[in-house]
Amino acid sequence: MGEMGATTTGSRVVALLAGRPDLDEPVREALRRVDPNVAVFKDPDAALAWIAGGSVELVVFDQANTGTSLGEFLGAVEAGSGGGPALLALLAPGGEASVEDAEDPGQEHFLARPFRMETLVALCLTLLNQTTEAAPSQTSRDPSLQVRRPARFSARPLYSDAVSYARAAFEAARRGEAPDMREARVLAERLHTSLLQSNLLLIRALEPYKHFEIDTHCANVAIFAAKIALGLDFSLDQTLHVVQAGLLHDIGMARLPDRILEKEGPLTDEERAEMQQHPILGAEIIGELGPGFDWLQKAIRQEHERVRGQGYPDGLSEDQIDDIAQILGVADVFEACSHARGYRSPFTAFEALEKVIAMREEDFARRIVDALANEISVFPLDSYVKLSTGSIGRVVATNPGNLMRPTVEVLWNDAWAPLADPKIVPLEEAPEITVERPLHESEVPIT
């Protein structure tokens, strides 16, 4: 048993806390929400012994602990566990991180005081999700090469949580119940944290699906909307509002008849008029939550309004339309264009962006569409692409001036052999090289 309250050897999380009740108790309670079996210590040696004896996935280090420095502790963790666990350091106000001893700086994450316990929970859950890896399989091109699902696969558990939340909210609305907004807030914090660290969720949201499902659609809209909010430099609270609104933007459809929701082909004029009631129905559902969610009610009701007054249900225009509603509208159209519907195939990401850009100033404010184009890109950061040379690379920088020509880190040659010295290639400066196609996760070769 851990010295400050650990319960079993099945701990996924180990914490080295400060030994001060005023600091430790809130953190301990938050970590129990992440892992009921969290092992909590004051003594660094006891914590290291526990880490060495089990399959720990996340280590939380409180900088207020005076027993050791972060660098010393991190080095000891890496030496005792092979560098496996992610590490989250809780920094004192104005504190600085010092991790010179770290061999893998990508494993360290920092949270500076003061912070909300919900934020700590969200970040820990995100880091635990990112430790998930799939088993390797063989590639059809060369049986001697292994295919590992790359880092984007670690976004799947969090993405699944977003889909599950949207489904649960929709089902609750069909029963006449309001959505769980506390869960929505925590999930929004997790999604926001993940998108700040990488584009893995974005890549997952851009993957095709065979049949339209409203829960998947809502999860994707939340992710695209979050990227737009980040591109607009929204505050944390504003961005979290955007994400929550994205998850719930179509909740009014829960009160439409199944004959509308389950129809495969285009709607008739009568059916379309009935469908266009869903923003009003959604606003009514959110209205049951009380005045504290007026912002969400407004965003859901106005999502289909357009800047020239041609939208519905109220025919609003220009500044009459809420910013979050416009973000939802742009994200919704992009999601619909980039994924299949029962009556048409999906457009490519580039074609979907072109369609949304063509709606700039006629349907949506220019600054919001531009934020989508700059943040989404055709080939998102961290995605893998096959080049016209046959080599394979990872996108390390997008190019707002030409979405088809990002900067790529070339990692494998045309024989799929890893390069000893990977090369950074700005495609804008190499006109002879183009992106042949994006690669799915199962196509990335690892020797």
Tab-separated table of C-alpha atoms in Angstrom:
chain	number	residue	atom	x	y	z
A	1	MET	CA	0.000	0.000	0.000
A	2	GLY	CA	1.303	3.447	-0.842
A	3	GLU	CA	2.357	5.582	2.074
A	4	MET	CA	-0.270	8.298	1.481
A	5	GLY	CA	-3.257	6.238	0.468
A	6	ALA	CA	-2.497	3.887	-2.450
A	7	THR	CA	-4.699	0.827	-2.442
A	8	THR	CA	-3.539	-1.912	-4.810
A	9	THR	CA	-0.651	-2.874	-7.042
A	10	GLY	CA	-2.868	-2.279	-10.085
A	11	SER	CA	-2.124	1.434	-10.159
A	12	ARG	CA	-2.014	3.121	-13.551
A	13	VAL	CA	-1.115	6.422	-11.846
A	14	VAL	CA	1.563	7.141	-9.265
A	15	ALA	CA	1.870	10.542	-7.605
A	16	LEU	CA	4.735	12.082	-5.651
A	17	LEU	CA	2.999	14.869	-3.747
A	18	ALA	CA	4.183	17.679	-1.514
A	19	GLY	CA	3.325	16.262	1.898
A	20	ARG	CA	1.179	19.335	2.587
A	21	PRO	CA	-2.506	18.543	3.232
A	22	ASP	CA	-3.714	21.840	1.751
A	23	LEU	CA	-2.059	20.967	-1.567
A	24	ASP	CA	-2.289	17.190	-1.475
A	25	GLU	CA	-5.938	16.533	-0.609
A	26	PRO	CA	-7.544	18.205	-3.665
A	27	VAL	CA	-4.975	16.614	-5.987
A	28	ARG	CA	-5.416	13.187	-4.410
A	29	GLU	CA	-9.206	13.360	-4.821
A	30	ALA	CA	-8.840	14.440	-8.444
A	31	LEU	CA	-6.424	11.604	-9.183
A	32	ARG	CA	-8.809	9.086	-7.622
A	33	ARG	CA	-11.320	10.110	-10.264
A	34	VAL	CA	-8.719	9.231	-12.870
A	35	ASP	CA	-7.539	5.992	-11.229
A	36	PRO	CA	-9.283	4.652	-8.091
A	37	ASN	CA	-6.086	2.714	-7.364
A	38	VAL	CA	-3.757	5.699	-7.585
A	39	ALA	CA	-0.600	5.255	-5.487
A	40	VAL	CA	0.329	8.451	-3.631
A	41	PHE	CA	3.710	9.047	-1.982
A	42	LYS	CA	5.731	11.713	-0.200
A	43	ASP	CA	9.031	9.830	-0.281
A	44	PRO	CA	10.681	9.700	-3.751
A	45	ASP	CA	12.379	6.351	-3.120
A	46	ALA	CA	9.083	4.722	-2.149
A	47	ALA	CA	7.439	6.135	-5.272
A	48	LEU	CA	10.277	4.867	-7.484
A	49	ALA	CA	10.081	1.409	-5.937
A	50	TRP	CA	6.355	1.290	-6.662
A	51	ILE	CA	6.900	2.444	-10.267
A	52	ALA	CA	9.576	-0.200	-10.815
A	53	GLY	CA	7.287	-2.923	-9.506
A	54	GLY	CA	4.290	-2.436	-11.783
A	55	SER	CA	2.955	-1.263	-15.136
A	56	VAL	CA	2.522	2.420	-14.295
A	57	GLU	CA	1.351	4.602	-17.213
A	58	LEU	CA	1.409	8.082	-15.661
A	59	VAL	CA	3.561	9.670	-12.962
A	60	VAL	CA	2.408	12.930	-11.344
A	61	PHE	CA	5.152	14.971	-9.680
A	62	ASP	CA	4.371	17.952	-7.447
A	63	GLN	CA	7.145	20.519	-7.680
A	64	ALA	CA	6.332	21.588	-4.111
A	65	ASN	CA	7.870	18.292	-2.952
A	66	THR	CA	11.211	19.229	-1.415
A	67	GLY	CA	12.641	15.718	-1.439
A	68	THR	CA	14.041	15.813	-4.947
A	69	SER	CA	14.235	17.942	-8.081
A	70	LEU	CA	12.099	17.228	-11.119
A	71	GLY	CA	15.151	16.423	-13.235
A	72	GLU	CA	16.530	13.960	-10.680
A	73	PHE	CA	13.193	12.259	-10.231
A	74	LEU	CA	12.544	12.041	-13.970
A	75	GLY	CA	15.952	10.536	-14.586
A	76	ALA	CA	15.321	7.934	-11.882
A	77	VAL	CA	11.893	7.107	-13.355
A	78	GLU	CA	13.406	6.595	-16.807
A	79	ALA	CA	16.202	4.452	-15.421
A	80	GLY	CA	13.805	2.279	-13.427
A	81	SER	CA	11.024	1.866	-15.986
A	82	GLY	CA	12.621	2.145	-19.396
A	83	GLY	CA	11.157	5.613	-19.901
A	84	GLY	CA	7.669	4.196	-20.326
A	85	PRO	CA	5.331	6.320	-18.189
A	86	ALA	CA	4.256	9.807	-19.166
A	87	LEU	CA	5.130	12.402	-16.541
A	88	LEU	CA	2.975	15.335	-15.443
A	89	ALA	CA	4.673	17.981	-13.307
A	90	LEU	CA	2.545	20.267	-11.143
A	91	LEU	CA	4.394	23.574	-11.049
A	92	ALA	CA	4.269	26.169	-8.305
A	93	PRO	CA	2.923	29.619	-9.317
A	94	GLY	CA	5.551	31.114	-11.573
A	95	GLY	CA	7.550	27.895	-11.306
A	96	GLU	CA	9.853	26.786	-14.080
A	97	ALA	CA	10.300	23.266	-15.392
A	98	SER	CA	13.824	21.923	-15.416
A	99	VAL	CA	14.113	18.620	-17.239
A	100	GLU	CA	17.682	18.633	-18.479
A	101	ASP	CA	18.021	15.006	-17.372
A	102	ALA	CA	15.156	13.895	-19.600
A	103	GLU	CA	16.139	11.615	-22.481
A	104	ASP	CA	12.716	11.862	-24.138
A	105	PRO	CA	11.367	15.394	-23.724
A	106	GLY	CA	8.142	14.398	-25.483
A	107	GLN	CA	7.045	12.446	-22.400
A	108	GLU	CA	6.883	15.430	-20.027
A	109	HIS	CA	3.881	17.656	-19.486
A	110	PHE	CA	3.394	20.581	-17.098
A	111	LEU	CA	0.443	22.149	-15.290
A	112	ALA	CA	1.100	25.411	-13.462
A	113	ARG	CA	-0.738	26.461	-10.318
A	114	PRO	CA	-3.327	27.751	-9.859
A	115	PHE	CA	-5.387	25.235	-11.814
A	116	ARG	CA	-8.855	23.728	-11.518
A	117	MET	CA	-9.067	20.102	-10.401
A	118	GLU	CA	-11.268	19.431	-13.442
A	119	THR	CA	-8.357	20.509	-15.629
A	120	LEU	CA	-6.028	18.121	-13.824
A	121	VAL	CA	-8.500	15.275	-14.322
A	122	ALA	CA	-8.917	16.112	-18.000
A	123	LEU	CA	-5.172	16.277	-18.657
A	124	CYS	CA	-4.477	13.023	-16.805
A	125	LEU	CA	-7.194	11.190	-18.742
A	126	THR	CA	-5.789	12.531	-22.003
A	127	LEU	CA	-2.257	11.414	-21.123
A	128	LEU	CA	-3.487	7.953	-20.152
A	129	ASN	CA	-5.309	7.680	-23.475
A	130	GLN	CA	-2.144	8.644	-25.332
A	131	THR	CA	-0.215	5.704	-23.851
A	132	THR	CA	-2.439	3.253	-25.753
A	133	GLU	CA	-0.774	1.454	-28.639
A	134	ALA	CA	-2.109	-1.142	-31.020
A	135	ALA	CA	-0.354	-4.408	-31.676
A	136	PRO	CA	1.821	-4.410	-34.802
A	137	SER	CA	0.718	-6.166	-37.956
A	138	GLN	CA	2.314	-7.020	-41.303
A	139	THR	CA	2.255	-4.776	-44.341
A	140	SER	CA	1.139	-6.204	-47.647
A	141	ARG	CA	3.933	-4.419	-49.509
A	142	ASP	CA	6.860	-6.120	-47.806
A	143	PRO	CA	6.378	-8.908	-45.231
A	144	SER	CA	9.752	-8.122	-43.674
A	145	LEU	CA	8.478	-4.713	-42.555
A	146	GLN	CA	6.255	-4.169	-39.547
A	147	VAL	CA	3.353	-1.767	-39.555
A	148	ARG	CA	2.725	0.030	-36.298
A	149	ARG	CA	-0.340	2.135	-35.805
A	150	PRO	CA	1.300	5.552	-35.446
A	151	ALA	CA	0.637	8.053	-32.702
A	152	ARG	CA	-2.704	9.100	-34.144
A	153	PHE	CA	-4.176	5.801	-32.914
A	154	SER	CA	-3.739	7.024	-29.340
A	155	ALA	CA	-6.451	9.617	-30.022
A	156	ARG	CA	-9.060	6.917	-30.563
A	157	PRO	CA	-10.072	6.353	-26.918
A	158	LEU	CA	-10.686	10.078	-26.412
A	159	TYR	CA	-12.472	10.305	-29.754
A	160	SER	CA	-14.649	7.357	-28.721
A	161	ASP	CA	-15.497	9.160	-25.484
A	162	ALA	CA	-16.678	12.164	-27.513
A	163	VAL	CA	-18.859	9.966	-29.735
A	164	SER	CA	-20.257	8.161	-26.680
A	165	TYR	CA	-21.108	11.440	-24.963
A	166	ALA	CA	-22.931	12.770	-28.043
A	167	ARG	CA	-24.876	9.498	-28.284
A	168	ALA	CA	-25.809	9.562	-24.606
A	169	ALA	CA	-26.938	13.204	-24.821
A	170	PHE	CA	-29.079	12.411	-27.867
A	171	GLU	CA	-30.662	9.404	-26.157
A	172	ALA	CA	-31.315	11.443	-23.006
A	173	ALA	CA	-33.046	14.113	-25.100
A	174	ARG	CA	-35.254	11.473	-26.691
A	175	ARG	CA	-36.308	10.472	-23.185
A	176	GLY	CA	-37.133	14.094	-22.383
A	177	GLU	CA	-34.008	14.637	-20.257
A	178	ALA	CA	-31.412	17.407	-20.436
A	179	PRO	CA	-27.750	16.603	-21.295
A	180	ASP	CA	-25.119	16.188	-18.581
A	181	MET	CA	-23.258	19.496	-18.812
A	182	ARG	CA	-20.727	18.630	-16.131
A	183	GLU	CA	-19.566	15.691	-18.218
A	184	ALA	CA	-19.594	17.911	-21.305
A	185	ARG	CA	-17.258	20.400	-19.585
A	186	VAL	CA	-14.761	17.717	-18.527
A	187	LEU	CA	-14.811	16.171	-21.995
A	188	ALA	CA	-14.325	19.597	-23.586
A	189	GLU	CA	-11.254	20.167	-21.403
A	190	ARG	CA	-9.825	16.804	-22.451
A	191	LEU	CA	-10.429	17.485	-26.145
A	192	HIS	CA	-8.950	20.983	-25.831
A	193	THR	CA	-5.845	19.671	-24.060
A	194	SER	CA	-5.303	17.013	-26.705
A	195	LEU	CA	-5.658	19.502	-29.578
A	196	LEU	CA	-3.156	21.842	-27.925
A	197	GLN	CA	-0.608	19.027	-27.866
A	198	SER	CA	-1.131	17.551	-31.338
A	199	ASN	CA	-3.500	17.141	-34.282
A	200	LEU	CA	-4.153	13.463	-33.609
A	201	LEU	CA	-7.833	14.058	-32.877
A	202	LEU	CA	-8.171	16.167	-36.011
A	203	ILE	CA	-6.695	13.401	-38.138
A	204	ARG	CA	-9.126	10.945	-36.570
A	205	ALA	CA	-12.074	13.265	-37.252
A	206	LEU	CA	-11.065	13.528	-40.926
A	207	GLU	CA	-11.195	9.763	-41.410
A	208	PRO	CA	-14.153	8.568	-43.513
A	209	TYR	CA	-17.148	6.719	-42.136
A	210	LYS	CA	-19.461	4.450	-44.118
A	211	HIS	CA	-22.828	5.580	-42.817
A	212	PHE	CA	-23.908	8.875	-41.309
A	213	GLU	CA	-24.403	8.686	-37.558
A	214	ILE	CA	-25.325	11.784	-35.641
A	215	ASP	CA	-23.043	11.016	-32.681
A	216	THR	CA	-19.964	10.687	-34.907
A	217	HIS	CA	-20.979	13.824	-36.792
A	218	CYS	CA	-21.286	15.790	-33.517
A	219	ALA	CA	-17.896	14.595	-32.256
A	220	ASN	CA	-16.291	15.669	-35.537
A	221	VAL	CA	-17.999	19.071	-35.494
A	222	ALA	CA	-16.770	19.627	-31.920
A	223	ILE	CA	-13.183	18.904	-32.993
A	224	PHE	CA	-13.332	21.080	-36.125
A	225	ALA	CA	-15.002	23.880	-34.152
A	226	ALA	CA	-12.309	23.666	-31.466
A	227	LYS	CA	-9.618	24.116	-34.122
A	228	ILE	CA	-11.418	27.202	-35.458
A	229	ALA	CA	-11.643	28.639	-31.936
A	230	LEU	CA	-7.913	28.048	-31.445
A	231	GLY	CA	-7.242	29.779	-34.761
A	232	LEU	CA	-9.259	32.773	-33.575
A	233	ASP	CA	-7.253	32.954	-30.323
A	234	PHE	CA	-10.322	32.436	-28.186
A	235	SER	CA	-9.870	32.344	-24.421
A	236	LEU	CA	-9.948	29.008	-22.614
A	237	ASP	CA	-13.553	29.451	-21.459
A	238	GLN	CA	-14.687	30.560	-24.920
A	239	THR	CA	-12.995	27.563	-26.528
A	240	LEU	CA	-14.554	25.150	-24.042
A	241	HIS	CA	-17.953	26.691	-24.795
A	242	VAL	CA	-17.324	26.087	-28.506
A	243	VAL	CA	-16.432	22.435	-27.917
A	244	GLN	CA	-19.480	21.802	-25.728
A	245	ALA	CA	-21.701	23.477	-28.303
A	246	GLY	CA	-20.205	21.313	-31.039
A	247	LEU	CA	-20.976	18.137	-29.127
A	248	LEU	CA	-24.599	19.230	-28.645
A	249	HIS	CA	-25.332	21.320	-31.736
A	250	ASP	CA	-27.760	18.798	-33.267
A	251	ILE	CA	-29.457	17.702	-30.057
A	252	GLY	CA	-32.770	19.082	-31.327
A	253	MET	CA	-32.874	16.260	-33.881
A	254	ALA	CA	-33.664	13.928	-30.995
A	255	ARG	CA	-37.204	15.317	-31.102
A	256	LEU	CA	-37.699	14.739	-34.831
A	257	PRO	CA	-39.538	11.628	-36.076
A	258	ASP	CA	-37.524	8.571	-37.128
A	259	ARG	CA	-38.857	8.778	-40.683
A	260	ILE	CA	-36.853	12.007	-41.035
A	261	LEU	CA	-33.729	10.866	-39.215
A	262	GLU	CA	-33.486	7.486	-40.932
A	263	LYS	CA	-34.201	8.562	-44.495
A	264	GLU	CA	-31.285	7.678	-46.771
A	265	GLY	CA	-31.897	10.005	-49.726
A	266	PRO	CA	-32.584	13.734	-50.089
A	267	LEU	CA	-35.503	15.164	-48.152
A	268	THR	CA	-38.675	16.456	-49.748
A	269	ASP	CA	-39.609	20.113	-49.285
A	270	GLU	CA	-42.043	19.151	-46.525
A	271	GLU	CA	-39.468	16.974	-44.795
A	272	ARG	CA	-36.838	19.712	-45.097
A	273	ALA	CA	-39.169	22.195	-43.435
A	274	GLU	CA	-39.674	19.730	-40.613
A	275	MET	CA	-35.924	19.155	-40.315
A	276	GLN	CA	-35.337	22.900	-40.074
A	277	GLN	CA	-37.183	22.915	-36.769
A	278	HIS	CA	-34.281	21.162	-35.041
A	279	PRO	CA	-32.430	24.372	-33.970
A	280	ILE	CA	-35.612	25.552	-32.225
A	281	LEU	CA	-36.112	22.141	-30.615
A	282	GLY	CA	-32.465	22.069	-29.528
A	283	ALA	CA	-32.725	25.511	-27.954
A	284	GLU	CA	-35.793	24.318	-26.049
A	285	ILE	CA	-33.886	21.324	-24.689
A	286	ILE	CA	-30.985	23.503	-23.540
A	287	GLY	CA	-33.446	26.023	-22.097
A	288	GLU	CA	-34.393	23.376	-19.549
A	289	LEU	CA	-30.910	23.743	-18.047
A	290	GLY	CA	-31.628	27.272	-16.846
A	291	PRO	CA	-30.186	30.751	-17.524
A	292	GLY	CA	-26.582	29.678	-16.923
A	293	PHE	CA	-26.602	28.105	-20.380
A	294	ASP	CA	-28.080	30.987	-22.363
A	295	TRP	CA	-24.857	31.060	-24.429
A	296	LEU	CA	-25.394	27.435	-25.492
A	297	GLN	CA	-29.078	27.933	-26.229
A	298	LYS	CA	-28.249	30.896	-28.480
A	299	ALA	CA	-25.476	29.038	-30.325
A	300	ILE	CA	-27.661	26.008	-31.047
A	301	ARG	CA	-30.628	28.091	-32.219
A	302	GLN	CA	-28.475	30.249	-34.521
A	303	GLU	CA	-26.160	27.608	-36.013
A	304	HIS	CA	-27.984	27.644	-39.368
A	305	GLU	CA	-28.233	31.434	-39.640
A	306	ARG	CA	-26.157	32.998	-42.423
A	307	VAL	CA	-24.552	36.434	-42.683
A	308	ARG	CA	-26.705	37.619	-45.626
A	309	GLY	CA	-29.917	36.701	-43.804
A	310	GLN	CA	-30.635	33.591	-45.881
A	311	GLY	CA	-30.452	31.127	-42.980
A	312	TYR	CA	-33.029	29.789	-40.562
A	313	PRO	CA	-35.001	29.777	-38.258
A	314	ASP	CA	-34.951	33.547	-37.632
A	315	GLY	CA	-33.331	35.039	-40.747
A	316	LEU	CA	-30.584	36.798	-38.750
A	317	SER	CA	-27.650	38.489	-40.481
A	318	GLU	CA	-24.162	39.872	-39.882
A	319	ASP	CA	-23.468	40.781	-36.228
A	320	GLN	CA	-26.871	39.504	-35.117
A	321	ILE	CA	-25.413	35.995	-35.320
A	322	ASP	CA	-23.460	34.736	-32.333
A	323	ASP	CA	-19.770	33.931	-32.939
A	324	ILE	CA	-20.080	30.405	-31.561
A	325	ALA	CA	-23.083	29.802	-33.827
A	326	GLN	CA	-21.054	30.883	-36.877
A	327	ILE	CA	-18.187	28.608	-35.855
A	328	LEU	CA	-20.624	25.716	-35.515
A	329	GLY	CA	-22.069	26.519	-38.928
A	330	VAL	CA	-18.667	26.473	-40.628
A	331	ALA	CA	-17.592	23.296	-38.817
A	332	ASP	CA	-20.922	21.628	-39.623
A	333	VAL	CA	-20.691	22.377	-43.352
A	334	PHE	CA	-17.061	21.234	-43.513
A	335	GLU	CA	-17.922	18.000	-41.686
A	336	ALA	CA	-20.873	17.327	-43.980
A	337	CYS	CA	-18.800	17.948	-47.123
A	338	SER	CA	-15.796	15.880	-46.034
A	339	HIS	CA	-17.832	12.793	-45.114
A	340	ALA	CA	-20.300	10.643	-47.004
A	341	ARG	CA	-24.057	11.031	-46.974
A	342	GLY	CA	-26.612	8.470	-48.092
A	343	TYR	CA	-27.161	10.329	-51.364
A	344	ARG	CA	-23.536	11.174	-52.276
A	345	SER	CA	-19.880	10.266	-51.765
A	346	PRO	CA	-17.620	12.440	-49.597
A	347	PHE	CA	-15.500	15.184	-51.070
A	348	THR	CA	-11.783	15.175	-50.389
A	349	ALA	CA	-10.591	17.446	-47.581
A	350	PHE	CA	-9.324	19.869	-50.219
A	351	GLU	CA	-12.671	19.870	-52.044
A	352	ALA	CA	-14.523	20.330	-48.747
A	353	LEU	CA	-12.327	23.309	-47.858
A	354	GLU	CA	-12.886	24.804	-51.302
A	355	LYS	CA	-16.638	24.570	-50.823
A	356	VAL	CA	-16.502	26.251	-47.420
A	357	ILE	CA	-14.118	28.956	-48.681
A	358	ALA	CA	-16.572	29.662	-51.507
A	359	MET	CA	-19.181	30.453	-48.813
A	360	ARG	CA	-16.971	33.123	-47.256
A	361	GLU	CA	-18.742	36.480	-46.817
A	362	GLU	CA	-21.894	35.129	-48.462
A	363	ASP	CA	-22.772	32.640	-45.736
A	364	PHE	CA	-20.060	33.001	-43.089
A	365	ALA	CA	-17.749	35.718	-41.796
A	366	ARG	CA	-14.377	35.723	-43.578
A	367	ARG	CA	-12.344	35.530	-40.359
A	368	ILE	CA	-14.082	32.307	-39.276
A	369	VAL	CA	-13.667	30.580	-42.636
A	370	ASP	CA	-10.030	31.697	-42.775
A	371	ALA	CA	-9.455	30.218	-39.313
A	372	LEU	CA	-10.808	26.882	-40.545
A	373	ALA	CA	-8.586	26.918	-43.640
A	374	ASN	CA	-5.480	27.849	-41.631
A	375	GLU	CA	-6.070	25.344	-38.821
A	376	ILE	CA	-7.455	22.321	-40.673
A	377	SER	CA	-5.335	22.335	-43.824
A	378	VAL	CA	-5.524	19.561	-46.415
A	379	PHE	CA	-2.694	17.624	-44.785
A	380	PRO	CA	-2.884	18.284	-41.025
A	381	LEU	CA	0.117	18.415	-38.743
A	382	ASP	CA	1.292	14.944	-37.647
A	383	SER	CA	-0.365	13.208	-40.611
A	384	TYR	CA	1.656	10.924	-42.888
A	385	VAL	CA	1.873	11.322	-46.664
A	386	LYS	CA	3.378	9.493	-49.623
A	387	LEU	CA	5.372	11.807	-51.888
A	388	SER	CA	5.746	11.668	-55.657
A	389	THR	CA	9.298	10.373	-55.090
A	390	GLY	CA	7.840	7.268	-53.418
A	391	SER	CA	9.190	8.258	-50.013
A	392	ILE	CA	7.037	8.692	-46.912
A	393	GLY	CA	7.013	11.644	-44.574
A	394	ARG	CA	5.218	13.314	-41.704
A	395	VAL	CA	3.680	16.766	-42.045
A	396	VAL	CA	5.479	19.104	-39.638
A	397	ALA	CA	4.147	22.478	-40.869
A	398	THR	CA	1.163	23.557	-42.918
A	399	ASN	CA	1.280	26.175	-45.630
A	400	PRO	CA	-1.694	28.594	-45.514
A	401	GLY	CA	-0.599	30.073	-48.843
A	402	ASN	CA	-0.801	26.696	-50.620
A	403	LEU	CA	-2.643	23.958	-48.740
A	404	MET	CA	-1.325	21.294	-51.117
A	405	ARG	CA	2.331	21.992	-50.301
A	406	PRO	CA	3.096	21.569	-46.588
A	407	THR	CA	6.512	21.096	-45.009
A	408	VAL	CA	7.287	17.392	-44.639
A	409	GLU	CA	9.837	15.484	-42.593
A	410	VAL	CA	10.873	12.602	-44.883
A	411	LEU	CA	11.296	9.512	-42.703
A	412	TRP	CA	11.360	6.566	-45.157
A	413	ASN	CA	12.788	6.264	-48.683
A	414	ASP	CA	10.989	4.875	-51.740
A	415	ALA	CA	11.833	1.323	-50.628
A	416	TRP	CA	10.153	1.987	-47.271
A	417	ALA	CA	13.482	1.790	-45.473
A	418	PRO	CA	13.971	4.285	-42.623
A	419	LEU	CA	16.345	7.154	-43.264
A	420	ALA	CA	19.257	7.429	-40.860
A	421	ASP	CA	19.085	11.192	-41.269
A	422	PRO	CA	15.466	12.338	-41.851
A	423	LYS	CA	15.146	15.393	-44.080
A	424	ILE	CA	12.902	18.430	-43.713
A	425	VAL	CA	11.445	19.359	-47.099
A	426	PRO	CA	9.332	22.520	-47.524
A	427	LEU	CA	7.347	21.434	-50.601
A	428	GLU	CA	6.772	25.077	-51.539
A	429	GLU	CA	10.519	25.268	-52.210
A	430	ALA	CA	10.661	21.892	-54.009
A	431	PRO	CA	8.293	22.215	-57.001
A	432	GLU	CA	9.469	18.884	-58.411
A	433	ILE	CA	7.992	17.032	-55.397
A	434	THR	CA	4.282	16.735	-54.683
A	435	VAL	CA	2.100	14.871	-52.212
A	436	GLU	CA	0.800	11.799	-54.005
A	437	ARG	CA	-1.731	10.929	-51.294
A	438	PRO	CA	-2.258	10.869	-47.532
A	439	LEU	CA	-1.521	7.570	-45.820
A	440	HIS	CA	-3.821	5.682	-43.517
A	441	GLU	CA	-2.360	4.616	-40.177
A	442	SER	CA	-2.034	0.979	-41.288
A	443	GLU	CA	0.273	1.955	-44.167
A	444	VAL	CA	3.070	3.559	-42.128
A	445	PRO	CA	6.139	1.264	-42.136
A	446	ILE	CA	8.246	0.682	-39.036
A	447	THR	CA	11.278	-1.587	-39.240
